Short mmCIF file of C-alpha atoms in Angstrom, two decimals:
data_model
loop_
_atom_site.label_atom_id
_atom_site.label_comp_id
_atom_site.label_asym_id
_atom_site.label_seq_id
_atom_site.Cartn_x
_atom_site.Cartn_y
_atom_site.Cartn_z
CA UNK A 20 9.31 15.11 33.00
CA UNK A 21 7.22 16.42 36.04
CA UNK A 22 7.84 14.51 39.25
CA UNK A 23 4.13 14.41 39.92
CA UNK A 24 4.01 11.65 36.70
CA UNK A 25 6.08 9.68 38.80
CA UNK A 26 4.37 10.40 41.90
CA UNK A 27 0.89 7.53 41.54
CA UNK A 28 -2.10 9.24 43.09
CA UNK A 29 -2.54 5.97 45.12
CA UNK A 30 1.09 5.84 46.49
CA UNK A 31 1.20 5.06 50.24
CA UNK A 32 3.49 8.37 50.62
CA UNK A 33 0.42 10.59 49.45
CA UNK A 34 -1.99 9.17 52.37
CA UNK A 35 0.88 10.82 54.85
CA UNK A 36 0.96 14.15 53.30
CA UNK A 37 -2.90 14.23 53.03
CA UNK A 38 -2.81 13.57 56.64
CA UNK A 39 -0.80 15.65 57.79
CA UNK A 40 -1.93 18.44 55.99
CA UNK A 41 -5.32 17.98 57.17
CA UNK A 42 -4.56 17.75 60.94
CA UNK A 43 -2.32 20.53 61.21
CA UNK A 44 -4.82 22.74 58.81
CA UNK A 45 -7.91 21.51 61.46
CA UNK A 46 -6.01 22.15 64.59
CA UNK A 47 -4.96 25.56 62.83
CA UNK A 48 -8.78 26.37 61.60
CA UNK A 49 -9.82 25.71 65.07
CA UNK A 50 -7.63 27.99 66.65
CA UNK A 51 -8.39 30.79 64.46
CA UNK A 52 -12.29 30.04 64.90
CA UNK A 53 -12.11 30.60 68.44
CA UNK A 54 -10.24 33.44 68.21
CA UNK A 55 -13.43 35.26 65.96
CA UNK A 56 -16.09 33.17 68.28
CA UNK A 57 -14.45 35.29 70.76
CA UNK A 58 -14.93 38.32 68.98
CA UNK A 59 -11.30 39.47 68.86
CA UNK A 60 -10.35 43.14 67.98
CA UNK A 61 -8.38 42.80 64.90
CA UNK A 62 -4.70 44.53 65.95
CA UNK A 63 -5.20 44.63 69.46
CA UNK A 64 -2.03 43.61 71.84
CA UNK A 65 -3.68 42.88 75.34
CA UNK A 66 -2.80 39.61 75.43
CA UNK A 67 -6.02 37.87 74.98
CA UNK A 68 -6.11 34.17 75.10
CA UNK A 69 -7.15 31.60 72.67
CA UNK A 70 -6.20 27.90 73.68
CA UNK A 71 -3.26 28.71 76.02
CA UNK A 72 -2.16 31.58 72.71
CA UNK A 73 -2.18 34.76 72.74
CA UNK A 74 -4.09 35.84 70.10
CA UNK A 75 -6.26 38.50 68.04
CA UNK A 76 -8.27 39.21 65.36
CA UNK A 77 -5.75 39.16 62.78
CA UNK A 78 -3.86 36.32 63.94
CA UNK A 79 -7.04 34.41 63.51
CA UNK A 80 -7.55 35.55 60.19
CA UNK A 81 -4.08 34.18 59.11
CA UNK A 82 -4.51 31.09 61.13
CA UNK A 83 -7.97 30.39 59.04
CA UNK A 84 -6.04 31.08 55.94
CA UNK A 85 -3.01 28.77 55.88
CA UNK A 86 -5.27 26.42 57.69
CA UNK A 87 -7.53 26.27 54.77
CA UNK A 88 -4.19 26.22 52.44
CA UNK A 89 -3.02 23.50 54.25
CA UNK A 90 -7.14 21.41 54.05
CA UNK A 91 -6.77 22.48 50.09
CA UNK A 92 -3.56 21.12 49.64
CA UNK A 93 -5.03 17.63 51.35
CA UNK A 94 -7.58 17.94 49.04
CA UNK A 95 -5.17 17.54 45.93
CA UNK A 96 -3.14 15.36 47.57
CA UNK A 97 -0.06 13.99 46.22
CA UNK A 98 2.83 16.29 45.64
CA UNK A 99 1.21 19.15 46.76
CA UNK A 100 0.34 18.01 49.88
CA UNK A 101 3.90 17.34 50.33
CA UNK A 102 5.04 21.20 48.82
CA UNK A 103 2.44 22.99 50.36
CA UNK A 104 3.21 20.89 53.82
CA UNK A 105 7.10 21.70 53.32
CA UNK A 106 6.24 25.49 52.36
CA UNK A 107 4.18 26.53 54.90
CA UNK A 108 6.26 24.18 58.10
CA UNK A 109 9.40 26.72 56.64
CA UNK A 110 7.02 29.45 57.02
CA UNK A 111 5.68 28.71 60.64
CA UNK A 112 9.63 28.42 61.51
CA UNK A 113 10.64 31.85 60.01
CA UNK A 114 7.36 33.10 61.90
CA UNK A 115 8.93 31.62 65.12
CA UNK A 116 11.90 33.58 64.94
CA UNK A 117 10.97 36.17 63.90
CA UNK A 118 8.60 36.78 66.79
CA UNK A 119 11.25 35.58 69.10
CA UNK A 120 13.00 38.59 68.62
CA UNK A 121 9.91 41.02 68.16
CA UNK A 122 8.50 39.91 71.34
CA UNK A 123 7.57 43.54 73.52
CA UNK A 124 8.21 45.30 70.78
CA UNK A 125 5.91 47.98 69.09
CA UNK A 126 6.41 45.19 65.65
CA UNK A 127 4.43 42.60 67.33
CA UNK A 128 0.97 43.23 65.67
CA UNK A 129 -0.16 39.33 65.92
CA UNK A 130 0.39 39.85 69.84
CA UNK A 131 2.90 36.91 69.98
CA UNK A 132 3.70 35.84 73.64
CA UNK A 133 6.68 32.97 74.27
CA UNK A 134 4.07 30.26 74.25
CA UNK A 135 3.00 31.19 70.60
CA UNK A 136 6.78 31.19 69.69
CA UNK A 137 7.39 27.82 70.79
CA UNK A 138 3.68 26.70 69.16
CA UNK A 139 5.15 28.21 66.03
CA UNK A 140 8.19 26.20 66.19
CA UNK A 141 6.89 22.93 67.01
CA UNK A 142 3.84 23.30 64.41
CA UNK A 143 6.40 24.39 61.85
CA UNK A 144 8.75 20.97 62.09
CA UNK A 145 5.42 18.73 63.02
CA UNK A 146 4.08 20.18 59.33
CA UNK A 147 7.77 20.42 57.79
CA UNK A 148 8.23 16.58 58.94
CA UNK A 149 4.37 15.67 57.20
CA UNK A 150 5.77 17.06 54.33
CA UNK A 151 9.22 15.53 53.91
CA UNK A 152 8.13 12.52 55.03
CA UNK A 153 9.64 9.73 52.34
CA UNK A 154 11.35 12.57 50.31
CA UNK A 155 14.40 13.08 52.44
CA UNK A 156 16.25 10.93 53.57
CA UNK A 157 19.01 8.67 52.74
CA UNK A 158 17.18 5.11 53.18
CA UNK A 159 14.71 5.92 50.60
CA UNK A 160 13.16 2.23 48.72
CA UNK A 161 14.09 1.93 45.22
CA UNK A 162 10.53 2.27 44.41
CA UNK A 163 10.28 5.33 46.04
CA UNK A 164 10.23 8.52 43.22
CA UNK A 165 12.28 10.62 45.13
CA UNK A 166 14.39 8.04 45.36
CA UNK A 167 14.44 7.29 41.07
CA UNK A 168 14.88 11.01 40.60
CA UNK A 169 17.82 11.49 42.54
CA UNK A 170 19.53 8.28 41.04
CA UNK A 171 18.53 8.22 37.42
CA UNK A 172 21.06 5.89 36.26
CA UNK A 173 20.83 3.03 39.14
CA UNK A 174 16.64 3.94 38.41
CA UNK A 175 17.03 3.45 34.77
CA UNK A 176 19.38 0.12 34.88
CA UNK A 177 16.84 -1.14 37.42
CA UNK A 178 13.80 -0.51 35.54
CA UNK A 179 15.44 -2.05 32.47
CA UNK A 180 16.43 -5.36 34.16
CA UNK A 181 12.87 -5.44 35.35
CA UNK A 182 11.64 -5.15 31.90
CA UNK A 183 13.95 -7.88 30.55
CA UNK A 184 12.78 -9.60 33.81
CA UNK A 185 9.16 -9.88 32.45
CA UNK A 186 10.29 -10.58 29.06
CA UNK A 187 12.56 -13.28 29.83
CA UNK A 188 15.10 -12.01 28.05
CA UNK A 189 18.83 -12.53 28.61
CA UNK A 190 20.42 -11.32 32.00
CA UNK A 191 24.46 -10.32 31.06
CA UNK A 192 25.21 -13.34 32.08
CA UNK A 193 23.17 -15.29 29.75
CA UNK A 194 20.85 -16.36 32.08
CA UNK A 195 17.44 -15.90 31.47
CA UNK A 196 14.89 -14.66 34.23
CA UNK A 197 11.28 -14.39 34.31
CA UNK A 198 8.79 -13.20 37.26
CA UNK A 199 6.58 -15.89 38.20
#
């Protein structure tokens, strides 16, 4: 059993990963548009600026790339949105500190400055949260898939006293119930 089969393509949770995967990915796109509209030199290190960034040609080129990961993955929707968001907000962190502790060094070919560290880092939980949105957490709704897959047995008694619910068959206690 796939948890996308669980997962409807019109569940309220997939309009939040679609979203968010599609803001961050614009934002993202535009950054790395204006780096190339700019006509960046691909590895230089001068500390050319882009939005308050420092940036160059190759940090635009990455920035276009996981931005249009992140549009595609709105695009499908659904559990992907959700992966790819989770995926790539883990990636943005590890990018952050990473460059913290390559900043002035020779290593620093995406000519990372403090301000891009701290971009990193808050564009890595804003698309991290996106993603995990309604998948983690304790206070998930019964109805919730995450929620089912984690407790298959509570998921499994529920679902059949819904059944017998619509059936009107016997409750345990000999009680019948129907849905009106």
């Amino acid at each position: 059993m796939k948890l996308s089969d669980e997962l409807p393509t019109d569940h309220r949770l997939a309009t939040v990963y679609r979203i968010g995967a599609a803001l961050c990915g614009a934002i993202l796109m535009v950054f790395g548009s204006l780096g190339f509209a700019n006509q960046l030199s691909f590895f230089d290190t001068d500390g050319s600026q882009i939005a308050g960034l420092t940036s160059n040609g190759l940090l635009s080129l990455i920035s276009l790339l996981v931005g249009g990961v992140l549009i595609a993955g709105a695009a499908v929707g659904g559990n992907v949105a959700s992966t790819v968001n989770m995926t790539v907000g883990t990636l943005f962190l590890l990018s952050g500190f990473i460059h913290l502790f390559i900043l002035d060094r020779s290593a620093n070919i995406l000519d990372f400055s403090m301000a891009n560290v701290i971009f990193s880092f808050v564009m890595g939980l804003l698309i991290l949260t996106f993603g995990m949105y309604g998948r983690v957490t304790g206070g998930l709704p019964h109805d919730n898939p995450y929620w089912r897959r984690r407790h298959p047995e509570q998921a499994s008694a529920e679902a059949a006293a819904r059944r017998r619910a619509t059936a009107g068959v016997p409750l345990r206690d000999g009680s019948a119930q129907t849905l009106r």
